[in-house]
Amino acid sequence: MKYESQKIAQNFYTFAVLLFLVQVLVGIIAALQFIWPDFFPLKFNIIRDLHINALVVWLLMGLMGATYYVVPEESQSELWSIPLAKFQFWATVVAVTAVVLGYIWMGFDPQANKFVAGTLLLNEGREYIEAPRWADWLIALSVILFLINNFMTMYKSKRWTGIQGTLLGGLTFLALMYLPGMFYTKSMVKDQFWWWWVIHLWVEGAWEVIAGALLAFMLMKVTNAERHVLERWMYIEVGLVLFTGILGTGHHYYWIGTPKYWLWVGGIFSSLEPIPLLLMVWDAFRTTRKHRVVTNRLGLFYATSHAIFNFVGAGLWGVIHTLPQVNKWTHGTQITTAHGHLAFYGAYVLLVMSMIYITLPLIRGVNEFNTSRGYRSFWWMTISMIFIVLTLTGAGMVQTYMERLIGLDYVTVKATYNFWFWALRAIFGVGFLYGAWLFVIDFFKLGKEPVEVTSTATETVA
Amino acid sequence: MSNRGVRNLFVFGSLFFFVIFVALTFDTMKRLDKRAPEITAEVDEGKKLWHKYDCIGCHTILGNGSYFAPDLTKVTVNKPEGYLEKFLVNPKKVKSTAAMPALGITPDEAKKLVAFLDWVSKVDTNGWPPKPVLATFRMPQTPGVTVYQKYGCSSCHMISGVGGTSGPDLTKVASRRPDPEWHKRHLREPSALVPDSAMPAYPQISDEELNQLVDYLLTLK
Ligand code: HEM
Ligand code: HEM
Ligand SMILES: [Fe+2]
């Protein structure tokens, strides 16, 4: 670490990893509610809201922390304003806590979610963007302050690099794409139409652009690869992400009441979305092969795994149900859940974790650290996640066949045919929790315990 | 190509696709109103209640949402309004095994929610959800079975694993209720025998059909 202000990243990382634990814990409760719907005082919808909101918020916090690390380094200057970054951090923590308490309150008393001045007080009742309107504004404000801080840093130093330009471009796109979720429409069709602008253009647009930029940064950091080669491939990757991903939004406009031409637009463009993700995998391997000098092997291991599971979870598990001919039968089944889990895990959970493993040792000023817990955590999480996804894919295939093809009742299929899949998911969920726990321990201990294993800072890959 | 060239390709290429996307969005918005019925004040209030109670946290609608509970796109096509309203107000009273909690919905709110769901069911969804293509259950084609199918009893009742779960499973109903007179009165007016019954009344079934239907029900032991 060269700049004192890069330390602010740690605040964001800390809040992120704690929320990660909360997310996984409530995920297990949600999984058990598939078997015993009434066993927990908060009903399934509230638990699920907590699960997916904690997920989105901790990933955003992680990405913000990572950006605060990257931008000073790339601009070769201190951050424009540390107090602003601290203020923005604490404001976000307070807003997020208030929203969480609101969900819990609503869980105990659904009537507490009243309309105040035309908007709902505690929960907007729209998936992923459940946060009420007042919180939307606070979140938007926080993101704007965050963007200003970073742009000013770049502006003052007059040093624009491709990596940070792309990173901030992706973050700006992310902020803008929050807006289509912030107005009410009377028509449920329009509601879902704009809702997908937020959800799809986030995960398959803005966030993938950010991932492309961070991947280039990480590869540059842990190998001595040349910047201009990395940046060139980065432009190609993120370019293809947007060329395919923007019109790929059409894969959500097949059946919600929108015109038929979306079947063509969505089917064709979304089928091409895996290509840039495959390029990223190739990029990671090519760079490692070519530059045999690796600092921080664990970091590189996580970064490469991120690239691979981004391709598998988003690319492969996405493309299997993206053609209208298939999606007609699988739309809204457990196949979607299987894809949602592996995609978010591979693309963004592993991304934030690899950024943490690459930047945290530098922030803490350690050249060597114990890597064994980091590897164990990876295998516990990844193997558990693979099995969760296989279980859900199984449940989705049974559901598609029994309910959609044969015409059996939804509740029957869920309660009888898929029962064992729910049980298995919950069990593998505990395995995942153990892995996540190891990671959080490792986060707090990294660089603070004596090094046992030989993991020299710089070593040559055989 | 230089890095600058690749960068420009990325920036302007992305803008190009975004502009096309915005143009398609405008076109779509223009066409939407023709693909769905008019939105009345009641439908709009129902939609607001849909958000207030966070129904999407358990259900999908138009196939999007959560996968814990059935998709509600066509629910008003398959279930009568009276039944749905009773269910929304207190699910466990209608069906003791219901996993849906009582959310404190009033009868008036239930009406509005059903109006909203009914609006959704009339949206032109390009044929989704599709009809099951492999449905090949063979029930014995007796006159009673024909009546059972004609009046859509199976959207709420299950016989030998086939049918809905809103009402009790009828596979062995005759062992519980062997009396034909009870069935006849119950079908004409369920709430006369079962207080607060959520089953719709069937005054429209002819006397002949009623006899055939009850004969069939009595074979289910
Ligand atoms: C990192 C990237 C991605 C993430 C995080 C992601 C995540 C998700 C999630 C969470 C959903 C469910 C949304 C809901 O709750 O309603 C979803 C739906 C979907 N995704 Fe992705 N996805 C990604 C990339 C892709 C790609 C590349 C494709 C196609 C090639 C794809 C195809 C689909 C389709 C077709 C659906 C709709 C499923 C349905 O009809 O129910 N996704 N995605
Ligand atoms: C880092 C790991 C995880 C990620 C990224 C993640 C992500 C998500 C996402 C995006 C959704 C909402 C969309 C969907 O249903 O597809 C979801 C729902 C859910 N998650 Fe997770 N999750 C993770 C871990 C877990 C674990 C360990 C469990 C427990 C075994 C779990 C249980 C659930 C359940 C039960 C739902 C509701 C699914 C439904 O509506 O049918 N999740 N998760
Ligand atoms: Fe998508």
mmCIF file of N, CA and C in Angstrom, chain A residues 148-249:
data_model
loop_
_atom_site.group_PDB
_atom_site.id
_atom_site.type_symbol
_atom_site.label_atom_id
_atom_site.label_comp_id
_atom_site.label_asym_id
_atom_site.label_seq_id
_atom_site.Cartn_x
_atom_site.Cartn_y
_atom_site.Cartn_z
ATOM 1 N N ILE A 148 -18.301 11.121 -6.385
ATOM 2 C CA ILE A 148 -17.637 12.429 -6.406
ATOM 3 C C ILE A 148 -16.228 12.294 -5.852
ATOM 4 N N ASN A 149 -16.116 11.608 -4.732
ATOM 5 C CA ASN A 149 -14.821 11.454 -4.090
ATOM 6 C C ASN A 149 -13.800 10.829 -5.053
ATOM 7 N N ASN A 150 -14.226 9.812 -5.748
ATOM 8 C CA ASN A 150 -13.297 9.134 -6.642
ATOM 9 C C ASN A 150 -13.003 9.952 -7.890
ATOM 10 N N PHE A 151 -14.024 10.566 -8.450
ATOM 11 C CA PHE A 151 -13.778 11.383 -9.640
ATOM 12 C C PHE A 151 -12.844 12.557 -9.314
ATOM 13 N N MET A 152 -13.051 13.159 -8.150
ATOM 14 C CA MET A 152 -12.200 14.288 -7.774
ATOM 15 C C MET A 152 -10.746 13.835 -7.617
ATOM 16 N N THR A 153 -10.581 12.634 -7.064
ATOM 17 C CA THR A 153 -9.218 12.115 -6.917
ATOM 18 C C THR A 153 -8.541 12.003 -8.279
ATOM 19 N N MET A 154 -9.259 11.432 -9.213
ATOM 20 C CA MET A 154 -8.714 11.278 -10.557
ATOM 21 C C MET A 154 -8.480 12.624 -11.218
ATOM 22 N N TYR A 155 -9.459 13.505 -11.038
ATOM 23 C CA TYR A 155 -9.416 14.805 -11.690
ATOM 24 C C TYR A 155 -8.212 15.607 -11.206
ATOM 25 N N LYS A 156 -7.983 15.567 -9.871
ATOM 26 C CA LYS A 156 -6.876 16.353 -9.316
ATOM 27 C C LYS A 156 -5.530 15.812 -9.760
ATOM 28 N N SER A 157 -5.433 14.491 -9.858
ATOM 29 C CA SER A 157 -4.128 13.927 -10.186
ATOM 30 C C SER A 157 -3.878 13.962 -11.685
ATOM 31 N N LYS A 158 -4.933 14.167 -12.467
ATOM 32 C CA LYS A 158 -4.824 14.207 -13.925
ATOM 33 C C LYS A 158 -4.225 12.921 -14.486
ATOM 34 N N ARG A 159 -4.374 11.824 -13.769
ATOM 35 C CA ARG A 159 -3.825 10.590 -14.283
ATOM 36 C C ARG A 159 -4.974 9.610 -14.500
ATOM 37 N N TRP A 160 -5.374 9.479 -15.738
ATOM 38 C CA TRP A 160 -6.502 8.613 -16.027
ATOM 39 C C TRP A 160 -5.961 7.308 -16.597
ATOM 40 N N THR A 161 -6.270 6.216 -15.954
ATOM 41 C CA THR A 161 -5.862 4.949 -16.548
ATOM 42 C C THR A 161 -7.111 4.233 -17.061
ATOM 43 N N GLY A 162 -6.880 3.301 -17.965
ATOM 44 C CA GLY A 162 -8.015 2.548 -18.499
ATOM 45 C C GLY A 162 -8.759 1.791 -17.413
ATOM 46 N N ILE A 163 -7.993 1.228 -16.470
ATOM 47 C CA ILE A 163 -8.642 0.417 -15.434
ATOM 48 C C ILE A 163 -9.566 1.272 -14.578
ATOM 49 N N GLN A 164 -9.037 2.399 -14.081
ATOM 50 C CA GLN A 164 -9.922 3.166 -13.198
ATOM 51 C C GLN A 164 -11.024 3.865 -13.966
ATOM 52 N N GLY A 165 -10.750 4.237 -15.216
ATOM 53 C CA GLY A 165 -11.818 4.833 -16.026
ATOM 54 C C GLY A 165 -12.966 3.845 -16.198
ATOM 55 N N THR A 166 -12.635 2.608 -16.537
ATOM 56 C CA THR A 166 -13.663 1.594 -16.742
ATOM 57 C C THR A 166 -14.375 1.278 -15.436
ATOM 58 N N LEU A 167 -13.592 1.200 -14.361
ATOM 59 C CA LEU A 167 -14.182 0.924 -13.048
ATOM 60 C C LEU A 167 -15.210 1.996 -12.692
ATOM 61 N N LEU A 168 -14.808 3.260 -12.832
ATOM 62 C CA LEU A 168 -15.742 4.320 -12.455
ATOM 63 C C LEU A 168 -16.876 4.449 -13.460
ATOM 64 N N GLY A 169 -16.599 4.140 -14.723
ATOM 65 C CA GLY A 169 -17.685 4.110 -15.706
ATOM 66 C C GLY A 169 -18.735 3.082 -15.281
ATOM 67 N N GLY A 170 -18.278 1.896 -14.905
ATOM 68 C CA GLY A 170 -19.198 0.852 -14.458
ATOM 69 C C GLY A 170 -19.969 1.282 -13.229
ATOM 70 N N LEU A 171 -19.289 1.954 -12.296
ATOM 71 C CA LEU A 171 -19.965 2.387 -11.073
ATOM 72 C C LEU A 171 -20.989 3.478 -11.354
ATOM 73 N N THR A 172 -20.678 4.354 -12.304
ATOM 74 C CA THR A 172 -21.641 5.398 -12.656
ATOM 75 C C THR A 172 -22.878 4.782 -13.302
ATOM 76 N N PHE A 173 -22.650 3.833 -14.190
ATOM 77 C CA PHE A 173 -23.751 3.110 -14.830
ATOM 78 C C PHE A 173 -24.603 2.436 -13.747
ATOM 79 N N LEU A 174 -23.938 1.842 -12.768
ATOM 80 C CA LEU A 174 -24.634 1.199 -11.657
ATOM 81 C C LEU A 174 -25.542 2.198 -10.937
ATOM 82 N N ALA A 175 -24.983 3.371 -10.624
ATOM 83 C CA ALA A 175 -25.777 4.376 -9.902
ATOM 84 C C ALA A 175 -26.975 4.815 -10.747
ATOM 85 N N LEU A 176 -26.751 5.052 -12.033
ATOM 86 C CA LEU A 176 -27.847 5.512 -12.895
ATOM 87 C C LEU A 176 -28.946 4.455 -13.007
ATOM 88 N N MET A 177 -28.544 3.198 -13.052
ATOM 89 C CA MET A 177 -29.517 2.132 -13.231
ATOM 90 C C MET A 177 -30.291 1.827 -11.958
ATOM 91 N N TYR A 178 -30.014 2.556 -10.885
ATOM 92 C CA TYR A 178 -30.846 2.431 -9.696
ATOM 93 C C TYR A 178 -32.129 3.242 -9.890
ATOM 94 N N LEU A 179 -32.045 4.289 -10.699
ATOM 95 C CA LEU A 179 -33.170 5.213 -10.840
ATOM 96 C C LEU A 179 -34.443 4.592 -11.428
ATOM 97 N N PRO A 180 -34.356 3.722 -12.445
ATOM 98 C CA PRO A 180 -35.606 3.164 -12.991
ATOM 99 C C PRO A 180 -36.412 2.366 -11.965
ATOM 100 N N GLY A 181 -35.828 2.097 -10.790
ATOM 101 C CA GLY A 181 -36.588 1.388 -9.752
ATOM 102 C C GLY A 181 -37.240 2.335 -8.775
ATOM 103 N N MET A 182 -37.149 3.626 -9.026
ATOM 104 C CA MET A 182 -37.588 4.570 -8.006
ATOM 105 C C MET A 182 -38.878 5.324 -8.323
ATOM 106 N N PHE A 183 -39.713 4.776 -9.207
ATOM 107 C CA PHE A 183 -41.017 5.426 -9.382
ATOM 108 C C PHE A 183 -42.112 4.359 -9.446
ATOM 109 N N TYR A 184 -43.330 4.788 -9.110
ATOM 110 C CA TYR A 184 -44.455 3.856 -9.081
ATOM 111 C C TYR A 184 -45.158 3.829 -10.431
ATOM 112 N N THR A 185 -45.527 2.639 -10.893
ATOM 113 C CA THR A 185 -46.355 2.546 -12.096
ATOM 114 C C THR A 185 -47.608 1.753 -11.747
ATOM 115 N N LYS A 186 -48.736 2.154 -12.331
ATOM 116 C CA LYS A 186 -49.983 1.457 -12.020
ATOM 117 C C LYS A 186 -50.043 0.085 -12.666
ATOM 118 N N SER A 187 -49.332 -0.064 -13.774
ATOM 119 C CA SER A 187 -49.413 -1.324 -14.500
ATOM 120 C C SER A 187 -48.337 -2.283 -14.004
ATOM 121 N N MET A 188 -48.738 -3.512 -13.651
ATOM 122 C CA MET A 188 -47.765 -4.503 -13.207
ATOM 123 C C MET A 188 -46.786 -4.834 -14.323
ATOM 124 N N VAL A 189 -47.237 -4.717 -15.576
ATOM 125 C CA VAL A 189 -46.340 -5.010 -16.695
ATOM 126 C C VAL A 189 -45.221 -3.975 -16.750
ATOM 127 N N LYS A 190 -45.593 -2.706 -16.654
ATOM 128 C CA LYS A 190 -44.560 -1.656 -16.679
ATOM 129 C C LYS A 190 -43.670 -1.747 -15.448
ATOM 130 N N ASP A 191 -44.288 -2.069 -14.325
ATOM 131 C CA ASP A 191 -43.535 -2.246 -13.085
ATOM 132 C C ASP A 191 -42.392 -3.236 -13.319
ATOM 133 N N GLN A 192 -42.736 -4.401 -13.877
ATOM 134 C CA GLN A 192 -41.691 -5.408 -14.083
ATOM 135 C C GLN A 192 -40.734 -5.015 -15.198
ATOM 136 N N PHE A 193 -41.264 -4.307 -16.184
ATOM 137 C CA PHE A 193 -40.380 -3.867 -17.266
ATOM 138 C C PHE A 193 -39.250 -3.010 -16.694
ATOM 139 N N TRP A 194 -39.565 -1.988 -15.912
ATOM 140 C CA TRP A 194 -38.522 -1.094 -15.368
ATOM 141 C C TRP A 194 -37.702 -1.782 -14.296
ATOM 142 N N TRP A 195 -38.362 -2.665 -13.561
ATOM 143 C CA TRP A 195 -37.658 -3.415 -12.517
ATOM 144 C C TRP A 195 -36.486 -4.190 -13.118
ATOM 145 N N TRP A 196 -36.682 -4.783 -14.293
ATOM 146 C CA TRP A 196 -35.589 -5.535 -14.924
ATOM 147 C C TRP A 196 -34.478 -4.614 -15.420
ATOM 148 N N TRP A 197 -34.822 -3.374 -15.728
ATOM 149 C CA TRP A 197 -33.729 -2.431 -16.060
ATOM 150 C C TRP A 197 -32.749 -2.404 -14.893
ATOM 151 N N VAL A 198 -33.304 -2.311 -13.684
ATOM 152 C CA VAL A 198 -32.419 -2.265 -12.525
ATOM 153 C C VAL A 198 -31.680 -3.593 -12.378
ATOM 154 N N ILE A 199 -32.430 -4.679 -12.257
ATOM 155 C CA ILE A 199 -31.824 -5.958 -11.875
ATOM 156 C C ILE A 199 -30.908 -6.494 -12.969
ATOM 157 N N HIS A 200 -31.439 -6.557 -14.180
ATOM 158 C CA HIS A 200 -30.631 -7.151 -15.244
ATOM 159 C C HIS A 200 -29.463 -6.243 -15.637
ATOM 160 N N LEU A 201 -29.744 -4.949 -15.817
ATOM 161 C CA LEU A 201 -28.635 -4.076 -16.254
ATOM 162 C C LEU A 201 -27.603 -3.888 -15.143
ATOM 163 N N TRP A 202 -27.961 -4.225 -13.927
ATOM 164 C CA TRP A 202 -26.937 -4.299 -12.885
ATOM 165 C C TRP A 202 -26.066 -5.531 -13.082
ATOM 166 N N VAL A 203 -26.680 -6.707 -12.903
ATOM 167 C CA VAL A 203 -25.826 -7.900 -12.820
ATOM 168 C C VAL A 203 -25.231 -8.300 -14.152
ATOM 169 N N GLU A 204 -25.914 -8.008 -15.245
ATOM 170 C CA GLU A 204 -25.362 -8.420 -16.531
ATOM 171 C C GLU A 204 -24.821 -7.228 -17.308
ATOM 172 N N GLY A 205 -24.779 -6.048 -16.673
ATOM 173 C CA GLY A 205 -24.230 -4.860 -17.314
ATOM 174 C C GLY A 205 -23.179 -4.235 -16.425
ATOM 175 N N ALA A 206 -23.642 -3.274 -15.601
ATOM 176 C CA ALA A 206 -22.721 -2.479 -14.783
ATOM 177 C C ALA A 206 -21.777 -3.333 -13.937
ATOM 178 N N TRP A 207 -22.328 -4.313 -13.231
ATOM 179 C CA TRP A 207 -21.474 -5.090 -12.324
ATOM 180 C C TRP A 207 -20.441 -5.897 -13.101
ATOM 181 N N GLU A 208 -20.806 -6.405 -14.276
ATOM 182 C CA GLU A 208 -19.828 -7.175 -15.053
ATOM 183 C C GLU A 208 -18.720 -6.252 -15.567
ATOM 184 N N VAL A 209 -19.062 -5.002 -15.880
ATOM 185 C CA VAL A 209 -18.033 -4.049 -16.295
ATOM 186 C C VAL A 209 -17.056 -3.829 -15.140
ATOM 187 N N ILE A 210 -17.611 -3.653 -13.943
ATOM 188 C CA ILE A 210 -16.765 -3.485 -12.762
ATOM 189 C C ILE A 210 -15.882 -4.719 -12.580
ATOM 190 N N ALA A 211 -16.478 -5.895 -12.739
ATOM 191 C CA ALA A 211 -15.715 -7.137 -12.580
ATOM 192 C C ALA A 211 -14.573 -7.191 -13.593
ATOM 193 N N GLY A 212 -14.842 -6.780 -14.833
ATOM 194 C CA GLY A 212 -13.795 -6.794 -15.857
ATOM 195 C C GLY A 212 -12.630 -5.899 -15.470
ATOM 196 N N ALA A 213 -12.953 -4.696 -14.964
ATOM 197 C CA ALA A 213 -11.899 -3.758 -14.580
ATOM 198 C C ALA A 213 -11.111 -4.291 -13.386
ATOM 199 N N LEU A 214 -11.822 -4.834 -12.400
ATOM 200 C CA LEU A 214 -11.124 -5.335 -11.209
ATOM 201 C C LEU A 214 -10.285 -6.565 -11.536
ATOM 202 N N LEU A 215 -10.760 -7.385 -12.467
ATOM 203 C CA LEU A 215 -9.976 -8.559 -12.854
ATOM 204 C C LEU A 215 -8.643 -8.102 -13.459
ATOM 205 N N ALA A 216 -8.712 -7.102 -14.331
ATOM 206 C CA ALA A 216 -7.474 -6.601 -14.931
ATOM 207 C C ALA A 216 -6.544 -6.057 -13.842
ATOM 208 N N PHE A 217 -7.114 -5.325 -12.894
ATOM 209 C CA PHE A 217 -6.298 -4.767 -11.810
ATOM 210 C C PHE A 217 -5.636 -5.886 -11.007
ATOM 211 N N MET A 218 -6.413 -6.902 -10.681
ATOM 212 C CA MET A 218 -5.869 -7.982 -9.834
ATOM 213 C C MET A 218 -4.769 -8.739 -10.571
ATOM 214 N N LEU A 219 -5.002 -9.011 -11.844
ATOM 215 C CA LEU A 219 -3.982 -9.747 -12.594
ATOM 216 C C LEU A 219 -2.699 -8.928 -12.665
ATOM 217 N N MET A 220 -2.843 -7.626 -12.824
ATOM 218 C CA MET A 220 -1.670 -6.771 -12.884
ATOM 219 C C MET A 220 -0.936 -6.772 -11.537
ATOM 220 N N LYS A 221 -1.726 -6.801 -10.470
ATOM 221 C CA LYS A 221 -1.149 -6.734 -9.133
ATOM 222 C C LYS A 221 -0.364 -7.995 -8.768
ATOM 223 N N VAL A 222 -0.875 -9.149 -9.125
ATOM 224 C CA VAL A 222 -0.245 -10.375 -8.645
ATOM 225 C C VAL A 222 0.728 -10.997 -9.643
ATOM 226 N N THR A 223 0.683 -10.568 -10.905
ATOM 227 C CA THR A 223 1.721 -10.993 -11.836
ATOM 228 C C THR A 223 2.363 -9.691 -12.309
ATOM 229 N N ASN A 224 3.426 -9.777 -13.061
ATOM 230 C CA ASN A 224 3.989 -8.517 -13.547
ATOM 231 C C ASN A 224 3.581 -8.249 -15.000
ATOM 232 N N ALA A 225 2.343 -8.641 -15.307
ATOM 233 C CA ALA A 225 1.856 -8.462 -16.681
ATOM 234 C C ALA A 225 1.804 -6.985 -17.046
ATOM 235 N N GLU A 226 1.938 -6.717 -18.344
ATOM 236 C CA GLU A 226 1.962 -5.321 -18.782
ATOM 237 C C GLU A 226 0.559 -4.746 -18.824
ATOM 238 N N ARG A 227 0.498 -3.499 -18.404
ATOM 239 C CA ARG A 227 -0.781 -2.828 -18.336
ATOM 240 C C ARG A 227 -1.481 -2.759 -19.688
ATOM 241 N N HIS A 228 -0.736 -2.391 -20.747
ATOM 242 C CA HIS A 228 -1.481 -2.140 -21.986
ATOM 243 C C HIS A 228 -2.107 -3.408 -22.563
ATOM 244 N N VAL A 229 -1.476 -4.566 -22.299
ATOM 245 C CA VAL A 229 -2.092 -5.814 -22.780
ATOM 246 C C VAL A 229 -3.356 -6.108 -21.971
ATOM 247 N N LEU A 230 -3.242 -5.968 -20.648
ATOM 248 C CA LEU A 230 -4.401 -6.236 -19.802
ATOM 249 C C LEU A 230 -5.557 -5.302 -20.128
ATOM 250 N N GLU A 231 -5.230 -4.041 -20.334
ATOM 251 C CA GLU A 231 -6.306 -3.074 -20.589
ATOM 252 C C GLU A 231 -6.973 -3.328 -21.933
ATOM 253 N N ARG A 232 -6.169 -3.748 -22.915
ATOM 254 C CA ARG A 232 -6.780 -4.016 -24.210
ATOM 255 C C ARG A 232 -7.813 -5.138 -24.088
ATOM 256 N N TRP A 233 -7.414 -6.244 -23.426
ATOM 257 C CA TRP A 233 -8.378 -7.340 -23.276
ATOM 258 C C TRP A 233 -9.562 -6.921 -22.421
ATOM 259 N N MET A 234 -9.297 -6.105 -21.418
ATOM 260 C CA MET A 234 -10.397 -5.614 -20.590
ATOM 261 C C MET A 234 -11.435 -4.876 -21.445
ATOM 262 N N TYR A 235 -10.966 -3.981 -22.342
ATOM 263 C CA TYR A 235 -11.921 -3.258 -23.190
ATOM 264 C C TYR A 235 -12.730 -4.211 -24.054
ATOM 265 N N ILE A 236 -12.042 -5.224 -24.585
ATOM 266 C CA ILE A 236 -12.763 -6.174 -25.427
ATOM 267 C C ILE A 236 -13.819 -6.908 -24.600
ATOM 268 N N GLU A 237 -13.427 -7.338 -23.384
ATOM 269 C CA GLU A 237 -14.370 -8.094 -22.549
ATOM 270 C C GLU A 237 -15.576 -7.252 -22.152
ATOM 271 N N VAL A 238 -15.307 -6.070 -21.575
ATOM 272 C CA VAL A 238 -16.457 -5.286 -21.104
ATOM 273 C C VAL A 238 -17.275 -4.763 -22.279
ATOM 274 N N GLY A 239 -16.616 -4.536 -23.412
ATOM 275 C CA GLY A 239 -17.365 -4.143 -24.608
ATOM 276 C C GLY A 239 -18.357 -5.236 -24.982
ATOM 277 N N LEU A 240 -17.870 -6.464 -25.069
ATOM 278 C CA LEU A 240 -18.775 -7.562 -25.437
ATOM 279 C C LEU A 240 -19.854 -7.769 -24.378
ATOM 280 N N VAL A 241 -19.518 -7.528 -23.108
ATOM 281 C CA VAL A 241 -20.536 -7.644 -22.053
ATOM 282 C C VAL A 241 -21.708 -6.724 -22.376
ATOM 283 N N LEU A 242 -21.403 -5.486 -22.720
ATOM 284 C CA LEU A 242 -22.504 -4.544 -22.954
ATOM 285 C C LEU A 242 -23.161 -4.756 -24.322
ATOM 286 N N PHE A 243 -22.367 -5.106 -25.343
ATOM 287 C CA PHE A 243 -22.982 -5.343 -26.658
ATOM 288 C C PHE A 243 -24.030 -6.451 -26.573
ATOM 289 N N THR A 244 -23.746 -7.488 -25.781
ATOM 290 C CA THR A 244 -24.705 -8.589 -25.682
ATOM 291 C C THR A 244 -25.697 -8.365 -24.543
ATOM 292 N N GLY A 245 -25.202 -7.781 -23.439
ATOM 293 C CA GLY A 245 -26.017 -7.730 -22.221
ATOM 294 C C GLY A 245 -27.141 -6.711 -22.277
ATOM 295 N N ILE A 246 -26.930 -5.583 -22.954
ATOM 296 C CA ILE A 246 -27.975 -4.553 -22.944
ATOM 297 C C ILE A 246 -29.228 -5.081 -23.638
ATOM 298 N N LEU A 247 -29.078 -5.561 -24.868
ATOM 299 C CA LEU A 247 -30.260 -6.094 -25.551
ATOM 300 C C LEU A 247 -30.652 -7.457 -24.986
ATOM 301 N N GLY A 248 -29.698 -8.111 -24.307
ATOM 302 C CA GLY A 248 -30.012 -9.383 -23.640
ATOM 303 C C GLY A 248 -31.084 -9.221 -22.581
ATOM 304 N N THR A 249 -31.327 -7.999 -22.118
ATOM 305 C CA THR A 249 -32.419 -7.753 -21.160
ATOM 306 C C THR A 249 -33.715 -8.371 -21.677
#
